[in-house]
mmCIF file of C-alpha atoms in Angstrom:
data_model
loop_
_atom_site.group_PDB
_atom_site.id
_atom_site.type_symbol
_atom_site.label_atom_id
_atom_site.label_comp_id
_atom_site.label_asym_id
_atom_site.label_seq_id
_atom_site.Cartn_x
_atom_site.Cartn_y
_atom_site.Cartn_z
ATOM 1 C CA UNK A 767 0.000 0.000 0.000
ATOM 2 C CA UNK A 768 1.385 3.429 -0.955
ATOM 3 C CA UNK A 769 1.867 6.115 1.684
ATOM 4 C CA UNK A 770 -0.691 8.349 -0.061
ATOM 5 C CA UNK A 771 -3.267 5.562 -0.104
ATOM 6 C CA UNK A 772 -2.637 4.901 3.588
ATOM 7 C CA UNK A 773 -3.006 8.605 4.404
ATOM 8 C CA UNK A 774 -6.330 8.741 2.577
ATOM 9 C CA UNK A 775 -7.591 5.623 4.345
ATOM 10 C CA UNK A 776 -6.725 7.002 7.769
ATOM 11 C CA UNK A 777 -8.214 10.395 6.924
ATOM 12 C CA UNK A 778 -11.442 8.686 5.874
ATOM 13 C CA UNK A 779 -11.518 6.576 9.048
ATOM 14 C CA UNK A 780 -10.946 9.500 11.403
ATOM 15 C CA UNK A 781 -12.816 12.189 9.471
ATOM 16 C CA UNK A 782 -9.754 14.328 8.739
ATOM 17 C CA UNK A 783 -10.002 17.058 6.049
ATOM 18 C CA UNK A 784 -6.779 15.884 4.461
ATOM 19 C CA UNK A 785 -7.110 18.048 1.332
ATOM 20 C CA UNK A 786 -8.531 21.570 1.197
ATOM 21 C CA UNK A 787 -8.899 23.838 -1.816
ATOM 22 C CA UNK A 788 -9.068 27.583 -1.144
ATOM 23 C CA UNK A 789 -9.878 30.134 -3.815
ATOM 24 C CA UNK A 790 -8.182 33.260 -2.511
ATOM 25 C CA UNK A 791 -9.934 35.477 -5.097
ATOM 26 C CA UNK A 792 -12.459 35.245 -7.912
ATOM 27 C CA UNK A 793 -10.906 38.230 -9.675
ATOM 28 C CA UNK A 794 -9.141 37.279 -12.888
ATOM 29 C CA UNK A 795 -7.214 38.908 -15.709
ATOM 30 C CA UNK A 796 -8.693 36.437 -18.184
ATOM 31 C CA UNK A 797 -12.335 36.068 -19.212
ATOM 32 C CA UNK A 798 -12.667 32.453 -20.299
ATOM 33 C CA UNK A 799 -16.112 31.728 -21.711
ATOM 34 C CA UNK A 800 -16.388 28.379 -19.910
ATOM 35 C CA UNK A 801 -15.502 29.723 -16.448
ATOM 36 C CA UNK A 802 -18.096 29.054 -13.733
ATOM 37 C CA UNK A 803 -17.116 32.032 -11.554
ATOM 38 C CA UNK A 804 -18.359 35.589 -11.052
ATOM 39 C CA UNK A 805 -15.159 37.653 -11.307
ATOM 40 C CA UNK A 806 -16.428 40.675 -9.379
ATOM 41 C CA UNK A 807 -15.094 41.118 -5.839
ATOM 42 C CA UNK A 808 -17.951 40.884 -3.356
ATOM 43 C CA UNK A 809 -15.742 41.258 -0.293
ATOM 44 C CA UNK A 810 -13.005 38.647 -0.441
ATOM 45 C CA UNK A 811 -11.137 37.633 2.696
ATOM 46 C CA UNK A 812 -8.299 39.773 4.029
ATOM 47 C CA UNK A 813 -4.771 38.528 4.594
ATOM 48 C CA UNK A 814 -5.469 38.170 8.319
ATOM 49 C CA UNK A 815 -8.695 36.233 7.722
ATOM 50 C CA UNK A 816 -6.994 33.737 5.401
ATOM 51 C CA UNK A 817 -4.103 33.225 7.807
ATOM 52 C CA UNK A 818 -6.569 32.491 10.634
ATOM 53 C CA UNK A 819 -8.265 29.908 8.454
ATOM 54 C CA UNK A 820 -4.908 28.336 7.598
ATOM 55 C CA UNK A 821 -4.211 28.036 11.332
ATOM 56 C CA UNK A 822 -7.553 26.271 11.797
ATOM 57 C CA UNK A 823 -6.916 23.906 8.876
ATOM 58 C CA UNK A 824 -3.522 22.965 10.280
ATOM 59 C CA UNK A 825 -5.124 22.209 13.649
ATOM 60 C CA UNK A 826 -7.770 20.064 11.912
ATOM 61 C CA UNK A 827 -5.111 17.902 10.240
ATOM 62 C CA UNK A 828 -5.147 19.244 6.688
ATOM 63 C CA UNK A 829 -1.967 18.434 4.782
ATOM 64 C CA UNK A 830 -2.649 19.038 1.068
ATOM 65 C CA UNK A 831 -3.538 22.667 0.349
ATOM 66 C CA UNK A 832 -4.527 23.982 -3.083
ATOM 67 C CA UNK A 833 -4.472 27.762 -3.555
ATOM 68 C CA UNK A 834 -6.420 28.906 -6.571
ATOM 69 C CA UNK A 835 -8.746 31.549 -8.006
ATOM 70 C CA UNK A 836 -9.630 33.528 -10.139
ATOM 71 C CA UNK A 837 -6.024 34.474 -10.666
ATOM 72 C CA UNK A 838 -4.054 34.135 -7.439
ATOM 73 C CA UNK A 839 -1.365 36.660 -8.382
ATOM 74 C CA UNK A 840 -3.935 39.445 -8.553
ATOM 75 C CA UNK A 841 -3.669 39.372 -4.759
ATOM 76 C CA UNK A 842 -0.620 41.421 -3.770
ATOM 77 C CA UNK A 843 -0.316 39.328 -0.624
ATOM 78 C CA UNK A 844 -0.311 35.992 -2.448
ATOM 79 C CA UNK A 845 3.344 35.112 -1.851
ATOM 80 C CA UNK A 846 2.898 36.152 1.790
ATOM 81 C CA UNK A 847 -0.002 33.673 2.032
ATOM 82 C CA UNK A 848 2.095 30.935 0.432
ATOM 83 C CA UNK A 849 4.921 31.632 2.885
ATOM 84 C CA UNK A 850 2.497 31.391 5.811
ATOM 85 C CA UNK A 851 1.041 28.137 4.504
ATOM 86 C CA UNK A 852 4.500 26.606 4.126
ATOM 87 C CA UNK A 853 5.417 27.771 7.638
ATOM 88 C CA UNK A 854 2.472 25.639 8.792
ATOM 89 C CA UNK A 855 3.963 22.741 6.778
ATOM 90 C CA UNK A 856 1.169 22.383 4.233
ATOM 91 C CA UNK A 857 1.986 20.642 0.973
ATOM 92 C CA UNK A 858 1.052 23.527 -1.343
ATOM 93 C CA UNK A 859 -0.218 23.328 -4.904
ATOM 94 C CA UNK A 860 -0.926 26.525 -6.846
ATOM 95 C CA UNK A 861 -3.418 26.860 -9.709
ATOM 96 C CA UNK A 862 -2.845 29.858 -11.960
ATOM 97 C CA UNK A 863 -2.959 31.054 -15.555
ATOM 98 C CA UNK A 864 0.687 32.123 -14.940
ATOM 99 C CA UNK A 865 0.361 35.341 -16.961
ATOM 100 C CA UNK A 866 1.823 37.308 -14.032
ATOM 101 C CA UNK A 867 4.630 34.873 -13.162
ATOM 102 C CA UNK A 868 8.072 36.199 -14.037
ATOM 103 C CA UNK A 869 11.539 35.225 -12.827
ATOM 104 C CA UNK A 870 11.044 36.731 -9.362
ATOM 105 C CA UNK A 871 7.733 34.949 -8.726
ATOM 106 C CA UNK A 872 9.171 31.642 -9.963
ATOM 107 C CA UNK A 873 12.191 32.018 -7.692
ATOM 108 C CA UNK A 874 9.949 32.789 -4.707
ATOM 109 C CA UNK A 875 7.721 29.785 -5.347
ATOM 110 C CA UNK A 876 10.843 27.632 -5.422
ATOM 111 C CA UNK A 877 12.272 29.224 -2.271
ATOM 112 C CA UNK A 878 9.004 28.662 -0.443
ATOM 113 C CA UNK A 879 8.890 25.009 -1.431
ATOM 114 C CA UNK A 880 5.666 24.897 -3.460
ATOM 115 C CA UNK A 881 5.020 21.310 -4.488
ATOM 116 C CA UNK A 882 3.381 21.945 -7.847
ATOM 117 C CA UNK A 883 2.035 24.682 -10.108
ATOM 118 C CA UNK A 884 -0.906 23.892 -12.374
ATOM 119 C CA UNK A 885 -1.360 26.183 -15.362
ATOM 120 C CA UNK A 886 -4.388 26.393 -17.634
ATOM 121 C CA UNK A 887 -3.435 26.091 -21.305
ATOM 122 C CA UNK A 888 -6.197 25.567 -23.866
ATOM 123 C CA UNK A 889 -4.253 25.300 -27.108
ATOM 124 C CA UNK A 890 -0.751 25.372 -28.565
ATOM 125 C CA UNK A 891 -2.019 28.015 -30.989
ATOM 126 C CA UNK A 892 -2.217 31.587 -29.721
ATOM 127 C CA UNK A 893 -5.292 32.419 -31.783
ATOM 128 C CA UNK A 894 -7.225 29.593 -30.087
ATOM 129 C CA UNK A 895 -5.879 29.933 -26.529
ATOM 130 C CA UNK A 896 -6.092 33.736 -26.501
ATOM 131 C CA UNK A 897 -9.519 33.521 -28.083
ATOM 132 C CA UNK A 898 -10.728 31.416 -25.150
ATOM 133 C CA UNK A 899 -9.053 33.560 -22.460
ATOM 134 C CA UNK A 900 -9.978 36.802 -24.244
ATOM 135 C CA UNK A 901 -6.573 38.152 -23.211
ATOM 136 C CA UNK A 902 -4.240 38.889 -26.155
ATOM 137 C CA UNK A 903 -0.757 37.530 -25.608
ATOM 138 C CA UNK A 904 -1.813 35.236 -22.757
ATOM 139 C CA UNK A 905 -0.430 32.041 -24.313
ATOM 140 C CA UNK A 906 3.011 33.554 -24.856
ATOM 141 C CA UNK A 907 3.105 34.883 -21.281
ATOM 142 C CA UNK A 908 1.980 31.557 -19.806
ATOM 143 C CA UNK A 909 4.606 29.630 -21.780
ATOM 144 C CA UNK A 910 7.272 32.100 -20.676
ATOM 145 C CA UNK A 911 6.194 31.501 -17.079
ATOM 146 C CA UNK A 912 6.408 27.727 -17.525
ATOM 147 C CA UNK A 913 10.008 28.122 -18.645
ATOM 148 C CA UNK A 914 10.806 30.290 -15.615
ATOM 149 C CA UNK A 915 9.256 27.665 -13.317
ATOM 150 C CA UNK A 916 11.121 24.824 -15.021
ATOM 151 C CA UNK A 917 14.379 26.721 -14.567
ATOM 152 C CA UNK A 918 13.598 26.616 -10.843
ATOM 153 C CA UNK A 919 12.900 22.870 -11.071
ATOM 154 C CA UNK A 920 9.312 23.295 -9.958
ATOM 155 C CA UNK A 921 6.874 20.575 -10.949
ATOM 156 C CA UNK A 922 4.465 22.011 -13.531
ATOM 157 C CA UNK A 923 1.245 20.585 -14.937
ATOM 158 C CA UNK A 924 -0.591 21.934 -17.960
ATOM 159 C CA UNK A 925 -4.348 21.563 -17.434
ATOM 160 C CA UNK A 926 -6.443 21.615 -20.578
ATOM 161 C CA UNK A 927 -10.241 21.884 -20.450
ATOM 162 C CA UNK A 928 -11.544 20.332 -23.650
ATOM 163 C CA UNK A 929 -14.287 22.279 -25.449
ATOM 164 C CA UNK A 930 -15.697 22.664 -28.952
ATOM 165 C CA UNK A 931 -13.348 25.587 -29.604
ATOM 166 C CA UNK A 932 -10.148 23.658 -28.850
ATOM 167 C CA UNK A 933 -11.041 20.024 -29.521
ATOM 168 C CA UNK A 934 -8.851 19.804 -32.603
ATOM 169 C CA UNK A 935 -5.866 21.141 -30.653
ATOM 170 C CA UNK A 936 -5.477 18.787 -27.710
ATOM 171 C CA UNK A 937 -2.782 16.714 -29.439
ATOM 172 C CA UNK A 938 -0.823 19.879 -30.198
ATOM 173 C CA UNK A 939 -1.205 21.065 -26.610
ATOM 174 C CA UNK A 940 -0.049 17.674 -25.366
ATOM 175 C CA UNK A 941 2.985 17.948 -27.666
ATOM 176 C CA UNK A 942 3.676 21.442 -26.293
ATOM 177 C CA UNK A 943 3.688 20.023 -22.754
ATOM 178 C CA UNK A 944 6.163 17.344 -23.831
ATOM 179 C CA UNK A 945 8.373 19.954 -25.482
ATOM 180 C CA UNK A 946 8.359 22.024 -22.278
ATOM 181 C CA UNK A 947 9.013 18.935 -20.143
ATOM 182 C CA UNK A 948 5.847 19.245 -18.043
ATOM 183 C CA UNK A 949 2.919 16.985 -17.194
ATOM 184 C CA UNK A 950 -0.317 17.233 -19.185
ATOM 185 C CA UNK A 951 -3.905 16.624 -18.106
ATOM 186 C CA UNK A 952 -7.076 16.825 -20.161
ATOM 187 C CA UNK A 953 -10.622 17.182 -18.846
ATOM 188 C CA UNK A 954 -13.722 17.282 -21.078
ATOM 189 C CA UNK A 955 -15.915 18.553 -18.214
ATOM 190 C CA UNK A 956 -17.525 21.979 -18.546
ATOM 191 C CA UNK A 957 -19.530 22.790 -15.428
ATOM 192 C CA UNK A 958 -22.528 25.089 -14.907
ATOM 193 C CA UNK A 959 -21.829 28.457 -13.343
ATOM 194 C CA UNK A 960 -22.063 28.627 -9.559
ATOM 195 C CA UNK A 961 -25.237 30.692 -9.852
ATOM 196 C CA UNK A 962 -26.885 27.829 -11.742
ATOM 197 C CA UNK A 963 -26.500 29.316 -15.247
ATOM 198 C CA UNK A 964 -26.243 26.339 -17.618
ATOM 199 C CA UNK A 965 -25.606 28.295 -20.827
ATOM 200 C CA UNK A 966 -21.893 27.444 -20.706
ATOM 201 C CA UNK A 967 -22.741 23.761 -21.211
ATOM 202 C CA UNK A 968 -23.162 24.534 -24.886
ATOM 203 C CA UNK A 969 -19.359 24.683 -25.028
ATOM 204 C CA UNK A 970 -19.040 20.965 -24.217
ATOM 205 C CA UNK A 971 -17.484 18.729 -26.842
ATOM 206 C CA UNK A 972 -20.110 16.922 -28.908
ATOM 207 C CA UNK A 973 -20.525 13.479 -27.408
ATOM 208 C CA UNK A 974 -19.768 11.497 -30.547
ATOM 209 C CA UNK A 975 -16.285 13.067 -30.527
ATOM 210 C CA UNK A 976 -15.494 11.762 -27.020
ATOM 211 C CA UNK A 977 -14.545 8.167 -28.011
ATOM 212 C CA UNK A 978 -11.517 9.622 -29.793
ATOM 213 C CA UNK A 979 -10.371 11.064 -26.476
ATOM 214 C CA UNK A 980 -11.319 8.190 -24.172
ATOM 215 C CA UNK A 981 -9.634 5.621 -26.391
ATOM 216 C CA UNK A 982 -6.440 7.626 -26.860
ATOM 217 C CA UNK A 983 -3.751 5.505 -25.175
ATOM 218 C CA UNK A 984 -1.508 8.523 -24.642
ATOM 219 C CA UNK A 985 -4.120 9.987 -22.286
ATOM 220 C CA UNK A 986 -4.692 6.938 -20.080
ATOM 221 C CA UNK A 987 -5.060 8.131 -16.504
ATOM 222 C CA UNK A 988 -5.484 11.757 -17.489
ATOM 223 C CA UNK A 989 -9.106 11.930 -18.625
ATOM 224 C CA UNK A 990 -11.993 12.342 -16.175
ATOM 225 C CA UNK A 991 -10.115 11.410 -13.029
ATOM 226 C CA UNK A 992 -12.245 9.503 -10.528
ATOM 227 C CA UNK A 993 -12.125 11.188 -7.132
ATOM 228 C CA UNK A 994 -14.022 8.708 -4.951
ATOM 229 C CA UNK A 995 -12.088 7.101 -2.087
ATOM 230 C CA UNK A 996 -10.862 3.613 -3.039
ATOM 231 C CA UNK A 997 -13.032 0.792 -1.623
ATOM 232 C CA UNK A 998 -11.674 -1.183 1.283
ATOM 233 C CA UNK A 999 -10.494 -4.737 0.495
ATOM 234 C CA UNK A 1000 -13.552 -6.962 0.135
ATOM 235 C CA UNK A 1001 -15.982 -4.035 0.410
ATOM 236 C CA UNK A 1002 -19.153 -4.187 -1.672
ATOM 237 C CA UNK A 1003 -18.934 -1.370 -4.216
ATOM 238 C CA UNK A 1004 -22.447 -0.281 -3.206
ATOM 239 C CA UNK A 1005 -21.278 0.320 0.369
ATOM 240 C CA UNK A 1006 -18.577 2.717 -0.795
ATOM 241 C CA UNK A 1007 -18.597 6.501 -0.828
ATOM 242 C CA UNK A 1008 -19.519 8.123 -4.159
ATOM 243 C CA UNK A 1009 -16.941 10.910 -3.697
ATOM 244 C CA UNK A 1010 -14.279 12.174 -1.294
ATOM 245 C CA UNK A 1011 -15.975 15.597 -1.091
ATOM 246 C CA UNK A 1012 -17.006 16.240 2.502
ATOM 247 C CA UNK A 1013 -15.215 13.086 3.676
ATOM 248 C CA UNK A 1014 -11.518 13.904 3.322
ATOM 249 C CA UNK A 1015 -11.685 17.146 1.348
ATOM 250 C CA UNK A 1016 -13.570 20.420 1.036
ATOM 251 C CA UNK A 1017 -13.507 23.831 -0.615
ATOM 252 C CA UNK A 1018 -13.407 27.377 0.792
ATOM 253 C CA UNK A 1019 -14.499 30.387 -1.273
ATOM 254 C CA UNK A 1020 -12.861 33.844 -1.189
ATOM 255 C CA UNK A 1021 -15.806 34.881 0.998
ATOM 256 C CA UNK A 1022 -15.063 32.206 3.654
ATOM 257 C CA UNK A 1023 -17.947 29.942 2.650
ATOM 258 C CA UNK A 1024 -17.294 26.211 3.013
ATOM 259 C CA UNK A 1025 -18.525 23.775 0.321
ATOM 260 C CA UNK A 1026 -17.918 20.004 0.059
ATOM 261 C CA UNK A 1027 -16.093 20.699 -3.228
ATOM 262 C CA UNK A 1028 -15.505 23.498 -5.732
ATOM 263 C CA UNK A 1029 -18.004 21.705 -8.016
ATOM 264 C CA UNK A 1030 -20.491 21.109 -5.186
ATOM 265 C CA UNK A 1031 -21.885 24.570 -4.329
ATOM 266 C CA UNK A 1032 -23.917 23.779 -1.228
ATOM 267 C CA UNK A 1033 -22.970 26.170 1.588
ATOM 268 C CA UNK A 1034 -22.095 24.272 4.776
ATOM 269 C CA UNK A 1035 -20.983 27.281 6.814
ATOM 270 C CA UNK A 1036 -19.065 30.551 6.792
ATOM 271 C CA UNK A 1037 -15.696 30.890 8.524
ATOM 272 C CA UNK A 1038 -16.293 34.553 9.257
ATOM 273 C CA UNK A 1039 -18.991 33.347 11.643
ATOM 274 C CA UNK A 1040 -17.841 29.873 12.733
ATOM 275 C CA UNK A 1041 -14.649 27.938 13.331
ATOM 276 C CA UNK A 1042 -13.618 25.485 10.631
ATOM 277 C CA UNK A 1043 -13.665 22.502 13.000
ATOM 278 C CA UNK A 1044 -17.261 23.284 14.002
ATOM 279 C CA UNK A 1045 -18.382 23.510 10.378
ATOM 280 C CA UNK A 1046 -16.488 20.376 9.361
ATOM 281 C CA UNK A 1047 -17.796 18.302 12.282
ATOM 282 C CA UNK A 1048 -21.294 19.675 12.785
ATOM 283 C CA UNK A 1049 -22.747 21.208 9.610
ATOM 284 C CA UNK A 1050 -25.940 19.314 8.677
ATOM 285 C CA UNK A 1051 -25.039 19.633 4.990
ATOM 286 C CA UNK A 1052 -21.800 17.730 5.584
ATOM 287 C CA UNK A 1053 -23.675 15.083 7.568
ATOM 288 C CA UNK A 1054 -26.096 14.643 4.678
ATOM 289 C CA UNK A 1055 -23.279 14.284 2.140
ATOM 290 C CA UNK A 1056 -21.404 11.828 4.363
ATOM 291 C CA UNK A 1057 -24.478 9.695 4.862
ATOM 292 C CA UNK A 1058 -24.727 8.817 1.194
ATOM 293 C CA UNK A 1059 -23.407 5.465 -0.031
ATOM 294 C CA UNK A 1060 -23.407 4.221 -3.602
ATOM 295 C CA UNK A 1061 -26.446 2.054 -2.857
ATOM 296 C CA UNK A 1062 -28.390 5.204 -1.855
ATOM 297 C CA UNK A 1063 -28.034 6.775 -5.294
ATOM 298 C CA UNK A 1064 -31.325 6.917 -7.143
ATOM 299 C CA UNK A 1065 -30.901 5.247 -10.535
ATOM 300 C CA UNK A 1066 -27.088 5.033 -10.321
ATOM 301 C CA UNK A 1067 -27.057 2.242 -7.717
ATOM 302 C CA UNK A 1068 -28.618 -0.079 -10.288
ATOM 303 C CA UNK A 1069 -26.332 0.970 -13.129
ATOM 304 C CA UNK A 1070 -23.684 -1.306 -14.572
ATOM 305 C CA UNK A 1071 -21.279 1.634 -14.600
ATOM 306 C CA UNK A 1072 -21.553 2.265 -10.840
ATOM 307 C CA UNK A 1073 -18.079 0.904 -10.083
ATOM 308 C CA UNK A 1074 -16.270 2.785 -12.839
ATOM 309 C CA UNK A 1075 -18.284 5.964 -13.426
ATOM 310 C CA UNK A 1076 -16.668 9.328 -12.708
ATOM 311 C CA UNK A 1077 -20.065 10.545 -11.414
ATOM 312 C CA UNK A 1078 -19.764 13.923 -9.683
ATOM 313 C CA UNK A 1079 -22.313 14.492 -6.882
ATOM 314 C CA UNK A 1080 -21.759 18.239 -7.256
ATOM 315 C CA UNK A 1081 -22.819 18.176 -10.897
ATOM 316 C CA UNK A 1082 -25.761 15.956 -9.912
ATOM 317 C CA UNK A 1083 -26.669 18.500 -7.221
ATOM 318 C CA UNK A 1084 -26.644 21.295 -9.793
ATOM 319 C CA UNK A 1085 -29.011 19.186 -11.889
ATOM 320 C CA UNK A 1086 -31.370 19.023 -8.913
ATOM 321 C CA UNK A 1087 -30.438 15.978 -6.787
ATOM 322 C CA UNK A 1088 -27.106 15.111 -5.175
ATOM 323 C CA UNK A 1089 -28.249 11.468 -5.047
ATOM 324 C CA UNK A 1090 -29.204 11.446 -8.709
ATOM 325 C CA UNK A 1091 -27.236 10.945 -11.900
ATOM 326 C CA UNK A 1092 -24.903 13.477 -13.464
ATOM 327 C CA UNK A 1093 -25.795 13.763 -17.137
ATOM 328 C CA UNK A 1094 -22.237 14.651 -18.164
ATOM 329 C CA UNK A 1095 -20.842 11.568 -16.432
ATOM 330 C CA UNK A 1096 -23.518 9.302 -17.943
ATOM 331 C CA UNK A 1097 -22.366 10.609 -21.304
ATOM 332 C CA UNK A 1098 -18.716 9.911 -20.517
ATOM 333 C CA UNK A 1099 -19.517 6.352 -19.426
ATOM 334 C CA UNK A 1100 -21.466 5.726 -22.619
ATOM 335 C CA UNK A 1101 -18.776 7.057 -24.928
ATOM 336 C CA UNK A 1102 -16.072 5.211 -23.018
ATOM 337 C CA UNK A 1103 -17.849 1.825 -23.237
ATOM 338 C CA UNK A 1104 -20.660 2.092 -25.780
ATOM 339 C CA UNK A 1105 -23.119 0.847 -23.129
ATOM 340 C CA UNK A 1106 -26.047 3.093 -22.099
ATOM 341 C CA UNK A 1107 -26.225 4.046 -18.428
ATOM 342 C CA UNK A 1108 -29.221 3.145 -16.289
ATOM 343 C CA UNK A 1109 -30.280 6.785 -16.379
ATOM 344 C CA UNK A 1110 -30.282 6.730 -20.175
ATOM 345 C CA UNK A 1111 -32.327 3.519 -20.174
ATOM 346 C CA UNK A 1112 -34.915 5.029 -17.822
ATOM 347 C CA UNK A 1113 -35.219 8.027 -20.122
ATOM 348 C CA UNK A 1114 -35.557 5.846 -23.194
ATOM 349 C CA UNK A 1115 -32.263 7.031 -24.713
ATOM 350 C CA UNK A 1116 -29.988 4.794 -26.764
ATOM 351 C CA UNK A 1117 -27.409 7.595 -26.973
ATOM 352 C CA UNK A 1118 -26.866 10.797 -24.958
ATOM 353 C CA UNK A 1119 -28.663 13.999 -25.857
ATOM 354 C CA UNK A 1120 -26.626 16.705 -27.642
ATOM 355 C CA UNK A 1121 -24.017 18.373 -25.431
ATOM 356 C CA UNK A 1122 -25.444 20.907 -23.005
ATOM 357 C CA UNK A 1123 -28.970 19.473 -22.934
ATOM 358 C CA UNK A 1124 -30.532 17.650 -19.997
ATOM 359 C CA UNK A 1125 -33.588 15.418 -20.307
ATOM 360 C CA UNK A 1126 -36.107 16.492 -17.701
ATOM 361 C CA UNK A 1127 -39.103 14.496 -18.853
ATOM 362 C CA UNK A 1128 -40.355 11.676 -16.629
ATOM 363 C CA UNK A 1129 -38.866 8.276 -17.203
ATOM 364 C CA UNK A 1130 -41.057 5.843 -19.110
ATOM 365 C CA UNK A 1131 -43.168 3.564 -16.959
#
């Protein structure tokens, strides 16, 4: 058993929030059409407030800390926050578009001991990438930053969200990552906006194009990562947890709200009003999420894909029921295997609906 696997098992057993993702701002210098965030500042946390939360996370046993946004470097105190997090011995991962990273920032991230920097790159072609970010010159600046980070021997990952606008470019982007000597991940998931706006789902790749991606051997392990805790030896798959959100991980917004996950926008508490430990241990929303087992999932528990599906309870929640199916994940399962999901069968579908549409009619009797 690997050390990481053992850590996750113990965290699950003892209810430790092993991994926490904090968005330190929603402000951003890019305006990506698929982004689920409102980029206006509605009163983000101060430096002092974030440091107090980091103290509370350390006391609660958190080890893996992701700092993201928006664009993190729009906060002038960002490196100060990283330094404070490392002083508390968090393993720190930074998510950024890297437009504002120059030699100094790269050197500081190295000096502070950041574990990894994840950078969003949507295409190897400037006209496509910059068209998505709506920031001229953004690809060139992000690539320059990657080179600065590599010079500092920092682990870098290029994260590519796959959409209609860049579908033809993922091989070129993967080749760019190889040329730069960095890791590459691809995700065909476009999520609704946090306010429930589903218009962005029209950007999803057309389903009949997905087999090309799912059957690409060079991407094995990098598409639609499954984030549920691994089942215990001999455990019935239906007794397992559908997701680690709320069990060993959670998300904190720039306004101190606590969610089970960044893709699971159900407010469990606010750290301007409560201590993290109290929210984590006592919030009824967390108790509800933790009480769900795979066998409790309406429709999904009887699906042949239940053991392999990347079903996201947050996406299901945004469709109306955290115990229900996630249309996007049903689609992925179908195009990965060619076998309709139970949800598709109930709706009388032999193939998924066009990208961005959700069947809301009653299932046939």
